[in-house]
Short mmCIF file of C-alpha atoms in Angstrom, two decimals:
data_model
loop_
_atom_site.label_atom_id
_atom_site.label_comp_id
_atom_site.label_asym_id
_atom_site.label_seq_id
_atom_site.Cartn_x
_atom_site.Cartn_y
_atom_site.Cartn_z
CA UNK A 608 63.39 -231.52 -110.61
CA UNK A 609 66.92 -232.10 -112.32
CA UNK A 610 65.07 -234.82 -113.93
CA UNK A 611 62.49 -233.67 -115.54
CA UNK A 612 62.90 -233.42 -119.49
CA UNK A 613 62.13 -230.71 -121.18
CA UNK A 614 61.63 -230.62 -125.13
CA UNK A 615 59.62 -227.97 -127.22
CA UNK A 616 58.34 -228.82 -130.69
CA UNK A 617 60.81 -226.78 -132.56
CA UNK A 618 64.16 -228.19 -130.84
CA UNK A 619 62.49 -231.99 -131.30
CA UNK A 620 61.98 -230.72 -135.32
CA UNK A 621 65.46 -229.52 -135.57
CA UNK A 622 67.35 -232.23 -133.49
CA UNK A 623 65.71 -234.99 -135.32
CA UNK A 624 66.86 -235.39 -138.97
CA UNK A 625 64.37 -238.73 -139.40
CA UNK A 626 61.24 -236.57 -138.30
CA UNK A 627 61.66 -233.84 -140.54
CA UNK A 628 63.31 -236.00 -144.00
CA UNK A 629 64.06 -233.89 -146.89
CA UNK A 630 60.60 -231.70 -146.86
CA UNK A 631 62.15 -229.30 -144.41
CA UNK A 632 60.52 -228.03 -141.45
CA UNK A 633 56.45 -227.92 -141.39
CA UNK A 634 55.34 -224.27 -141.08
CA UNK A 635 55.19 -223.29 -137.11
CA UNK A 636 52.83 -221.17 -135.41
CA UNK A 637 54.83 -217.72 -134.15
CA UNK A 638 53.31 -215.30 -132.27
CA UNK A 639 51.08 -217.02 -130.20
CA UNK A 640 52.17 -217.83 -126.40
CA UNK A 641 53.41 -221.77 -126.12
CA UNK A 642 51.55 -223.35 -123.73
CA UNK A 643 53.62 -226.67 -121.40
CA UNK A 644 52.49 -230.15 -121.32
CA UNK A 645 53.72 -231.82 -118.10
CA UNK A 646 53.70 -235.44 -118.31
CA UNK A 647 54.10 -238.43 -115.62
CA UNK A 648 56.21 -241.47 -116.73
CA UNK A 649 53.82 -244.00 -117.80
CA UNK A 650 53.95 -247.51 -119.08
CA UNK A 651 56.34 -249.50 -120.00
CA UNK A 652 60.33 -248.66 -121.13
CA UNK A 653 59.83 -246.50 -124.35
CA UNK A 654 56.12 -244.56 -122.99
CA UNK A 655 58.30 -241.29 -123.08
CA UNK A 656 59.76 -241.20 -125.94
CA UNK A 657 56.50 -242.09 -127.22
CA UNK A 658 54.79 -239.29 -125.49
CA UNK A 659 57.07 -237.03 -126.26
CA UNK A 660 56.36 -237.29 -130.28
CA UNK A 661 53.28 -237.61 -129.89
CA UNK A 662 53.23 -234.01 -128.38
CA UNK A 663 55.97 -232.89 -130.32
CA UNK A 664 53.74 -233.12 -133.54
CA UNK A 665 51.09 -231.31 -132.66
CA UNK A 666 50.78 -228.43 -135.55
CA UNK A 667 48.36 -225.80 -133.57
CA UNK A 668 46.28 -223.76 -136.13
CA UNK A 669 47.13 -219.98 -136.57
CA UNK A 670 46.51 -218.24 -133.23
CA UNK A 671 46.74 -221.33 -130.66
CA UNK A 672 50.81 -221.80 -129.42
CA UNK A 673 52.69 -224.52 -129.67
CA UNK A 674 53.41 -226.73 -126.78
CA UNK A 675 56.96 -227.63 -125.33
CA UNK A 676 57.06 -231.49 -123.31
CA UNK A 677 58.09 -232.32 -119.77
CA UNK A 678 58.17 -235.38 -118.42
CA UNK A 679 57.85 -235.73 -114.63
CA UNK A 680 58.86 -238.04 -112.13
CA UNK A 681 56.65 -240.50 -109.87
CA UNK A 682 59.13 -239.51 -107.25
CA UNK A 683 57.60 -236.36 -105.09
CA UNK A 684 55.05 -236.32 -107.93
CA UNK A 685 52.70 -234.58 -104.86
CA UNK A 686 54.99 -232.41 -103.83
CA UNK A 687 56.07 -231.62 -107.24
CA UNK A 688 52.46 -230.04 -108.59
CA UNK A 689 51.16 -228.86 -104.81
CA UNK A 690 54.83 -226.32 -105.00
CA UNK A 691 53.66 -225.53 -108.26
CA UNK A 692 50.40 -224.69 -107.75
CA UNK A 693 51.21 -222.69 -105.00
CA UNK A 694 53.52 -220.33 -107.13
CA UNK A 695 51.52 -220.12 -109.79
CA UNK A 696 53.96 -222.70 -111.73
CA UNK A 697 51.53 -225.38 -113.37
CA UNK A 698 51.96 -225.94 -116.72
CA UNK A 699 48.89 -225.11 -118.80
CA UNK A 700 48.20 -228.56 -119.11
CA UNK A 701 49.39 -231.95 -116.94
CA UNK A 702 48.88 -235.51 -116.73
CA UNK A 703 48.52 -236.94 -112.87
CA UNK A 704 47.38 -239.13 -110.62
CA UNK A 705 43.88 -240.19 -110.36
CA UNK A 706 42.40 -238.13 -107.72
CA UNK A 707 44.69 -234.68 -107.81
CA UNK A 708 41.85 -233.40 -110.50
CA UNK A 709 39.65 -233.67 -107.69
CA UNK A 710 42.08 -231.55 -105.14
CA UNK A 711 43.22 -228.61 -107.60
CA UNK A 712 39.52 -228.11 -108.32
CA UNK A 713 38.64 -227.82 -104.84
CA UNK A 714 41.48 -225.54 -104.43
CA UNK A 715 40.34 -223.00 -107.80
CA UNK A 716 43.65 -223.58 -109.57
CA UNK A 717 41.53 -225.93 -112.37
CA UNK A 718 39.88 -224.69 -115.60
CA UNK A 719 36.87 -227.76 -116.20
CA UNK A 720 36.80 -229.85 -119.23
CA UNK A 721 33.09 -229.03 -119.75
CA UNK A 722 33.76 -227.06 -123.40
CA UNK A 723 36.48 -229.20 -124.25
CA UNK A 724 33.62 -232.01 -124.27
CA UNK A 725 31.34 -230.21 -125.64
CA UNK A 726 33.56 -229.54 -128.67
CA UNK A 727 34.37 -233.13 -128.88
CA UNK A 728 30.96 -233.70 -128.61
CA UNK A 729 30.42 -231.65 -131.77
CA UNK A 730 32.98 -233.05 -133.64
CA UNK A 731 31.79 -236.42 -133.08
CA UNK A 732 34.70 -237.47 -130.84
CA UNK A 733 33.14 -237.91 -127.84
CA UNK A 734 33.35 -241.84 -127.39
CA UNK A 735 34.42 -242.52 -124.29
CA UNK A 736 33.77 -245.89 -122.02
CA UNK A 737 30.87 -246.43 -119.89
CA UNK A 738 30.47 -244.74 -116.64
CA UNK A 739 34.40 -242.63 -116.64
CA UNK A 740 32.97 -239.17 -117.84
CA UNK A 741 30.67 -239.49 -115.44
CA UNK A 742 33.46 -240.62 -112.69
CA UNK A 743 34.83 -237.15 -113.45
CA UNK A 744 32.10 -235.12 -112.92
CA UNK A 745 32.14 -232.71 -109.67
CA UNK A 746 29.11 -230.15 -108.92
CA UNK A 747 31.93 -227.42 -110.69
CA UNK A 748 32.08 -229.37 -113.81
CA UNK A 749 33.93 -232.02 -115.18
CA UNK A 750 37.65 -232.18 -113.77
CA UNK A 751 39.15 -233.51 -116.30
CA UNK A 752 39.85 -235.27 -119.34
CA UNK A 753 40.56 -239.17 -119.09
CA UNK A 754 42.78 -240.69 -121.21
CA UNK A 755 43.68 -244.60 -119.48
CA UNK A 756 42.22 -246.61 -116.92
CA UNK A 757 44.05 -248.72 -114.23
CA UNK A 758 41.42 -251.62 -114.10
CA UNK A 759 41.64 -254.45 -111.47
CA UNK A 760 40.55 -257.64 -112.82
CA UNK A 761 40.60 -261.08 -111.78
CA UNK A 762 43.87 -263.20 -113.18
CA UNK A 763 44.12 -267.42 -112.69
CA UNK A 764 46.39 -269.81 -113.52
CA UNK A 765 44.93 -271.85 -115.59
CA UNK A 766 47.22 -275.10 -115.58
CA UNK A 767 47.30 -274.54 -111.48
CA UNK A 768 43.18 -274.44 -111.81
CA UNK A 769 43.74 -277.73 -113.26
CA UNK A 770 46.19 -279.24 -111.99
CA UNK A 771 44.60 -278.49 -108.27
CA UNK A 772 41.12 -280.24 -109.66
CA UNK A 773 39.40 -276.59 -109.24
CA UNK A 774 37.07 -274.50 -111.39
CA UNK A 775 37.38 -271.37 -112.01
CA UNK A 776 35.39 -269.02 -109.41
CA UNK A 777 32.37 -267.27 -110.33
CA UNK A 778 31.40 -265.37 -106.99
CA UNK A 779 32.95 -265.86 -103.36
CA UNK A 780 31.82 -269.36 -102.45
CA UNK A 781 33.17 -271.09 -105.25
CA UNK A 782 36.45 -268.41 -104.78
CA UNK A 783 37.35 -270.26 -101.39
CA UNK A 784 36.54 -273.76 -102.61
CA UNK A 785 39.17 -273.18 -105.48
CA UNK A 786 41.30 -271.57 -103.37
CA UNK A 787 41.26 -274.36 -100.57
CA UNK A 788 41.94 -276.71 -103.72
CA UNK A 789 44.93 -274.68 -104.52
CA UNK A 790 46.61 -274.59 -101.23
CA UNK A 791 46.39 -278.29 -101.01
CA UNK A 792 49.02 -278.42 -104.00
CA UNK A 793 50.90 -275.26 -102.65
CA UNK A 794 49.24 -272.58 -105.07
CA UNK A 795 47.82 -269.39 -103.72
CA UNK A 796 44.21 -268.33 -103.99
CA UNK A 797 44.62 -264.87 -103.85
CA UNK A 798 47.91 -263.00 -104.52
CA UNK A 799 48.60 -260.04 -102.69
CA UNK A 800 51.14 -257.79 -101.17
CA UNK A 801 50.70 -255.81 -98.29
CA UNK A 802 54.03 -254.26 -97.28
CA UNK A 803 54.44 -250.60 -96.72
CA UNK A 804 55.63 -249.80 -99.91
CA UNK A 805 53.12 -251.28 -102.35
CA UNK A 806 49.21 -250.20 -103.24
CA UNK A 807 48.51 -253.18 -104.02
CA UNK A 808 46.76 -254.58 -101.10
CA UNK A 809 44.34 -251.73 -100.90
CA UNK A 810 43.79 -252.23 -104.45
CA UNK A 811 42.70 -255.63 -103.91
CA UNK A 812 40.52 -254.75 -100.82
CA UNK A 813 39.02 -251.97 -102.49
CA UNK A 814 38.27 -253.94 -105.63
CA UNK A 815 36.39 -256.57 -103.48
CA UNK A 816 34.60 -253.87 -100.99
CA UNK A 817 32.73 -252.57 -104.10
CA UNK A 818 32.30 -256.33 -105.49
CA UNK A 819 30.12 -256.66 -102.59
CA UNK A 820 28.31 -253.53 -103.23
CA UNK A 821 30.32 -251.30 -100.23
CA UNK A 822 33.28 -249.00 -100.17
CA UNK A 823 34.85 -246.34 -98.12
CA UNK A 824 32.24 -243.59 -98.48
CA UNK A 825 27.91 -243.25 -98.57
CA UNK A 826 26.18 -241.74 -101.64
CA UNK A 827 26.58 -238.16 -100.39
CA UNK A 828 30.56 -238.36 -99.83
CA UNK A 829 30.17 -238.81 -96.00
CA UNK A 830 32.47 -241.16 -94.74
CA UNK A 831 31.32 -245.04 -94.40
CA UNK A 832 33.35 -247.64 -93.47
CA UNK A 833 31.57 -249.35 -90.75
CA UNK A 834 28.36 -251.22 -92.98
CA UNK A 835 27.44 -254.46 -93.01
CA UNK A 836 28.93 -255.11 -96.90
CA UNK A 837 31.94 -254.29 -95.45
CA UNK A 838 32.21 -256.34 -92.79
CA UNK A 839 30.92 -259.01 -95.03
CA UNK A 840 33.93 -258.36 -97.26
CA UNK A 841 36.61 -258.41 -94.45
CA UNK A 842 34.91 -261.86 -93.07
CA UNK A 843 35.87 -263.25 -96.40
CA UNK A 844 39.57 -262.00 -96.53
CA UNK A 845 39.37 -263.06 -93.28
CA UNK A 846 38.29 -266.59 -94.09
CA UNK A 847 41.40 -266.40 -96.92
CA UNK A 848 43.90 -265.84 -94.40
CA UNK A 849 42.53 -268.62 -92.57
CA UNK A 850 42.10 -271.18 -94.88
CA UNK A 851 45.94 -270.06 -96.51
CA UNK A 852 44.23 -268.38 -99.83
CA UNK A 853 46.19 -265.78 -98.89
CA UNK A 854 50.15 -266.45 -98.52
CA UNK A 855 51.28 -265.82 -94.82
CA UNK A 856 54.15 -264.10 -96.39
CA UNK A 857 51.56 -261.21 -98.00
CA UNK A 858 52.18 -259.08 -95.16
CA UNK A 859 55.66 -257.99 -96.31
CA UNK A 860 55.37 -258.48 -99.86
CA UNK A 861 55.97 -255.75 -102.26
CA UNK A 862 55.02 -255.53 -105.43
CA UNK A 863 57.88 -257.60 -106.98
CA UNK A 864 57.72 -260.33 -104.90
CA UNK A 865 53.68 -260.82 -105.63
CA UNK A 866 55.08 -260.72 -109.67
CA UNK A 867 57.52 -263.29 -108.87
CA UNK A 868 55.57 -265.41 -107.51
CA UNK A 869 53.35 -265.14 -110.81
CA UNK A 870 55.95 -266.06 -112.71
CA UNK A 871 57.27 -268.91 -110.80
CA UNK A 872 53.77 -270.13 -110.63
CA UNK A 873 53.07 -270.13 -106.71
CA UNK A 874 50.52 -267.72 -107.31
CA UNK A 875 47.50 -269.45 -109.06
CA UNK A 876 44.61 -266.32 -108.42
CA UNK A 877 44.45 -262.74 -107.81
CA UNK A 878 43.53 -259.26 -108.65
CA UNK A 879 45.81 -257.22 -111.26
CA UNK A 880 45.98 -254.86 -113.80
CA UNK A 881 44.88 -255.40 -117.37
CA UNK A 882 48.11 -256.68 -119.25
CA UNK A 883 49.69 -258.26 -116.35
CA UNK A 884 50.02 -261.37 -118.31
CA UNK A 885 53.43 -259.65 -120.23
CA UNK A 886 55.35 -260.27 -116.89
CA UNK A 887 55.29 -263.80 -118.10
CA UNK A 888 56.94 -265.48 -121.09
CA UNK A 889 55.30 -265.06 -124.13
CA UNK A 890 55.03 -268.72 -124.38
CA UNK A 891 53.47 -268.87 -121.02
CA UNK A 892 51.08 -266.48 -121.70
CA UNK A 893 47.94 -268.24 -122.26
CA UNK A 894 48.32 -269.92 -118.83
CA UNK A 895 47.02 -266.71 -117.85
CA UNK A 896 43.85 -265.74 -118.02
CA UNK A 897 41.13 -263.24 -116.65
CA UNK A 898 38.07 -264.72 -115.70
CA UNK A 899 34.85 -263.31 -115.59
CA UNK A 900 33.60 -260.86 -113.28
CA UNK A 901 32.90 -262.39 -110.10
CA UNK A 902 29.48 -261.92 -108.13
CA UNK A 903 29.81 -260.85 -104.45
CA UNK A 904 27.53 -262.67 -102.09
CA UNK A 905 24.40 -260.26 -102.68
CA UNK A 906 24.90 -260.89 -106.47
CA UNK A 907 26.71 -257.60 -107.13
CA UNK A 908 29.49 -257.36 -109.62
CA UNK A 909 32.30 -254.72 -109.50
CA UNK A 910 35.78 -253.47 -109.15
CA UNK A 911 38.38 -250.51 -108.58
CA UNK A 912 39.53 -248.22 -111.39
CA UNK A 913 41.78 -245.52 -111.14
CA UNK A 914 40.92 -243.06 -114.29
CA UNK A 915 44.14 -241.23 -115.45
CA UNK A 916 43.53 -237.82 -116.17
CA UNK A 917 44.35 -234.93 -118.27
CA UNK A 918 44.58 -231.49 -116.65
CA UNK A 919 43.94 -227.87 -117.34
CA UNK A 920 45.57 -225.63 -115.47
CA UNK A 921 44.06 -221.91 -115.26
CA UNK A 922 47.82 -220.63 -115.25
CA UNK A 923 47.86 -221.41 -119.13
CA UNK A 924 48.39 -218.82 -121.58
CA UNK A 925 45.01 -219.56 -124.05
CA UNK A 926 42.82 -221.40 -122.35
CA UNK A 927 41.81 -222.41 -126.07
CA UNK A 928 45.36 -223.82 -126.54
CA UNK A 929 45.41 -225.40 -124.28
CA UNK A 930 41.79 -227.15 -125.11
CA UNK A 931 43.11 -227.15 -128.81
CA UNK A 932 46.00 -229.20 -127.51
CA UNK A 933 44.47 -231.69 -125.59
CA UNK A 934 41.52 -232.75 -128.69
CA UNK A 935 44.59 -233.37 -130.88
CA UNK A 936 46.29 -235.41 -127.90
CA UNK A 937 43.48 -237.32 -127.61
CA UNK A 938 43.05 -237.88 -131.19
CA UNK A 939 46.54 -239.31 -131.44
CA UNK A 940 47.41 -241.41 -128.31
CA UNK A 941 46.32 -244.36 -130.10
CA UNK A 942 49.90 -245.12 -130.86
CA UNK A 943 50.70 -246.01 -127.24
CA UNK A 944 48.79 -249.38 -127.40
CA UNK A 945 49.84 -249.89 -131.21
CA UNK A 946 53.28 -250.01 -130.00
CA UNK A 947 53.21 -251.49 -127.08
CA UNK A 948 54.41 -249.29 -124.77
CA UNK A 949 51.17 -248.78 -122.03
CA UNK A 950 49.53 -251.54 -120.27
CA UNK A 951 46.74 -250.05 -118.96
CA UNK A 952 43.60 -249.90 -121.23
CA UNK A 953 42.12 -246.98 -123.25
CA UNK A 954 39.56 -245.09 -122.20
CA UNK A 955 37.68 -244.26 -125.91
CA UNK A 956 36.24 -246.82 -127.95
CA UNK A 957 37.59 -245.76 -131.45
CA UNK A 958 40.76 -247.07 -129.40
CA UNK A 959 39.15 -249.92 -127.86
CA UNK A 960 38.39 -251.46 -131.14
CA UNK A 961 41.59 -251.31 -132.59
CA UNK A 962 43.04 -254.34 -133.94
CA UNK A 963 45.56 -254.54 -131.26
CA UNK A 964 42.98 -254.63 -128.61
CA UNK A 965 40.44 -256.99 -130.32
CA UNK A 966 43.00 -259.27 -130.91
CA UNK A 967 44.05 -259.37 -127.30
CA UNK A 968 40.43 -261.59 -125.64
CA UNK A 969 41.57 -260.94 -122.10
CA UNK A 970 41.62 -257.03 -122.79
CA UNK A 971 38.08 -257.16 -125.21
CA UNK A 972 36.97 -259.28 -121.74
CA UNK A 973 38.50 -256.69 -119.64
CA UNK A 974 36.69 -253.62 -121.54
CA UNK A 975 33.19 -255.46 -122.55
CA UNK A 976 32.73 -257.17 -118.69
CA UNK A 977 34.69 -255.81 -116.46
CA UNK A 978 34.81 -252.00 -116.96
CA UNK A 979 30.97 -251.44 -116.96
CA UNK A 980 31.58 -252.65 -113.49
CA UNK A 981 34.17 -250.53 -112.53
CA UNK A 982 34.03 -247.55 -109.56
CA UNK A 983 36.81 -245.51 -107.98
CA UNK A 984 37.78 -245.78 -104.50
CA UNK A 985 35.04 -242.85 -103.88
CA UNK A 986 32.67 -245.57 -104.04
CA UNK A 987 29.57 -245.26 -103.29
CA UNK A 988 29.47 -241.56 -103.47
CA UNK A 989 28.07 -239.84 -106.15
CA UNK A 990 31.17 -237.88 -107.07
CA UNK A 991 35.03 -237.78 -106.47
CA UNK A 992 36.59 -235.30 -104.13
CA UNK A 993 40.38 -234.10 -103.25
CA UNK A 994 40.49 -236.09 -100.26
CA UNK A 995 40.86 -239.20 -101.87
CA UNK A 996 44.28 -238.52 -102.60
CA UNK A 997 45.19 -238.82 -99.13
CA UNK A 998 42.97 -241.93 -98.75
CA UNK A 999 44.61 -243.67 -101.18
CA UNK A 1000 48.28 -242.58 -100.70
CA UNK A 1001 47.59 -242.27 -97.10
CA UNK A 1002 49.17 -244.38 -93.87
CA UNK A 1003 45.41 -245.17 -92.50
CA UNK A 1004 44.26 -247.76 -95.97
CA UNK A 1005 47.72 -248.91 -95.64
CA UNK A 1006 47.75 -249.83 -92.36
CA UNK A 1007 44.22 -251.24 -92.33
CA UNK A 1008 45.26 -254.12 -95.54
CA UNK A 1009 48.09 -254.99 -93.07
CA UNK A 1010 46.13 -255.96 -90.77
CA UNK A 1011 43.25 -257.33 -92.75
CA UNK A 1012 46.00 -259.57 -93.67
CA UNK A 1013 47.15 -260.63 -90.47
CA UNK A 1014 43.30 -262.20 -90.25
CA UNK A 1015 43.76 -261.47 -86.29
CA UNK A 1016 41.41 -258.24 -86.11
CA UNK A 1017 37.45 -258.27 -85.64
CA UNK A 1018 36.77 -257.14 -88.84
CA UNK A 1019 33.98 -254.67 -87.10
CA UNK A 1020 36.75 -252.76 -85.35
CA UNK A 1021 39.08 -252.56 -88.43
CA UNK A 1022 36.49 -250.67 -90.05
CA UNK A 1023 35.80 -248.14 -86.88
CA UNK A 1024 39.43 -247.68 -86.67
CA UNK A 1025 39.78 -246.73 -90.48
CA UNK A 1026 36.72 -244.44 -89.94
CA UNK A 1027 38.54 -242.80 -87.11
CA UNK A 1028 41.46 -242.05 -88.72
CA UNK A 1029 39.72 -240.73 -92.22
CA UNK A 1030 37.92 -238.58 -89.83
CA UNK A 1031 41.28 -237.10 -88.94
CA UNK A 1032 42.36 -237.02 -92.52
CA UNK A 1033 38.82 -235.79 -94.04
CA UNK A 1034 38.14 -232.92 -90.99
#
């Protein structure tokens, strides 16, 4: 973990001459215990630094410690809080990947948000989106706190669109008649990358299982692969591959090679995250656009999110620093979309209606039509659970979009072989 940064509130204070100006310190809180924020690299170049004041300023009221920053590595990132958790190591409070919530609170080693939203509630602060408090919610209480939200959405090309003579699609029969338009003039229909080191294959596939109303899982958590929305959804990647919506090359695309292709404009349609047009030019910009959601053949209308969450550990000092902590973060992380340095999209509306976002149509279209619509991959169960961390970092999903994109399997026995190997994860 050699490169993990570590920065408490009085060495940022002292170190930087700008922060404090000729006031002097700010009075500090001694005595009580500091509690440690551990926190992933996020967004674009400059997120840390960002983060990192953020923190940094937090001024806890007499009897609550300070906090001291860490920011942690993607790399091992499982490994990294799994050793920690099992020698008692966790920082007080973390951010992390969307389903390890889920796992730590099966394993007892979470304290739940419920009074930390139930003194936001009091204060008036509780204003978050649709449907992601809800996402959160396990029968031991509410895992954690979101704070961004990886939303798929659907991008086009809009001078492609044109050029190829096709409108844009509003549910999966007009999707393959623009897409068969498109590959006519050498555009793709439906960008994706399916190599062994990407997500974003299973991202797609996920975001299109619960378009059609399906998904991995039944209301009560069981596993569910094999259904007939399913199938229905793998018949219509199936029909992509066929018909050359889908680039033969997908197979061993990663995730720069799908952006590439964006930019060089042989992509013309796909699923991506909110703010993917800032790959682009700024001057090309408006060329791409996120249409509306898209109905799936029964007249449903979804996607995938993946919620990013805020931890509490139970190895903190105060549990009501740590809780004191977080409300302030909350308050204050409004300054990563003022500057510019996260793409994915807030998860509270005070944030949401920010002049940066409401100047931005594709995100207001993102957050007003898309997000209502949104489900993790524990769709359709009622609630999240650990195991999803292996289903979505796992080798079985990964190995299933390869060969959904191959278009060679009976989609039928795709599905039973996922369930089979789930079953081996899941038992």
């Amino acid at each position: 973990m050699n490169d993990i940064m570590r920065m408490k509130r009085r060495t940022f204070l002292a170190g930087s001459a700008a922060a404090i100006g000729a006031a002097g310190l700010p009075s500090l809180a001694f005595g009580a215990e500091e509690i440690t924020f551990w926190d992933m690299v996020w967004g674009a170049s400059g997120y840390t630094d960002a983060a990192r004041e953020v923190a940094l300023a937090y001024e806890p009221a007499a009897g609550l410690g300070e906090v001291s920053y860490q920011s942690i590595p993607w790399a091992n990132w499982y490994q990294t809080f799994t050793s920690a958790a099992a020698s008692r190591t966790t920082p007080a409070v973390s951010s992390g990947a969307a389903f390890l919530p889920f796992y730590f609170m099966e394993q007892g080693v979470m304290i739940p948000a419920d009074n930390l939203v139930s003194k936001l509630d009091a204060a008036g602060k509780n204003d978050f989106l649709p449907g992601l408090l809800d996402a959160m919610t396990t029968h031991d209480g509410i895992a954690a706190m979101p704070w961004s939200m990886d939303l798929r959405v659907l991008w086009y090309r809009r001078s492609l669109l044109e050029k190829a003579g096709a409108d844009v699609p509003t549910d999966w029969d007009s999707y393959i008649a623009a897409g068969e338009k498109l590959a006519k003039i050498g555009a793709v229909g439906l960008g994706i990358a399916a190599s062994s080191t990407t997500t974003d294959a299973k991202h797609t596939i996920s975001a299109l299982m619960i378009n059609n109303g399906g998904g991995f899982f039944a209301e009560d958590g069981s596993l569910d692969c094999v259904n007939d929305r399913n199938i229905e959804t793998l018949e219509f990647l199936k029909e992509c591959v066929a018909k050359k919506i889908i680039d033969p090359y997908a197979i061993s695309y990663n995730s720069d090679n799908v952006e590439t292709d964006w930019i060089n404009g042989h992509i013309a349609m796909g699923f991506g995250q909110t703010g993917m047009d800032r790959i682009v030019p700024e001057s090309e910009r408006d060329d791409l656009q996120v249409a509306n959601p898209i109905l799936g053949p029964h007249g449903d209308k979804g996607t995938v999110y993946y919620i990013n969450p805020l931890m509490m550990f139970d190895t903190t000092p105060s549990q009501d620093s740590s809780e004191a902590f977080l409300e302030y973060y909350l308050d204050n992380i409004k300054a990563y979309w003022e500057t510019g340095v996260i793409t994915d999209l807030p998860v509270k509306r005070s944030i949401a209606e920010l002049p940066v976002i409401q100047n931005n149509p594709k995100l207001v279209l993102a957050i007003n039509e898309w997000q209502p619509h949104g489900k993790t991959i524990a769709a359709q169960s009622n609630e999240a659970f650990g195991a999803l961390n292996a289903v979505d970092g796992g080798n079985a999903t990964a190995t299933f979009a390869q060969r959904i994109v191959e278009g060679k399997s009976d989609s039928r026995k795709l599905l039973e072989d996922l369930q089979g190997q789930l079953e081996k994860i899941m038992n």
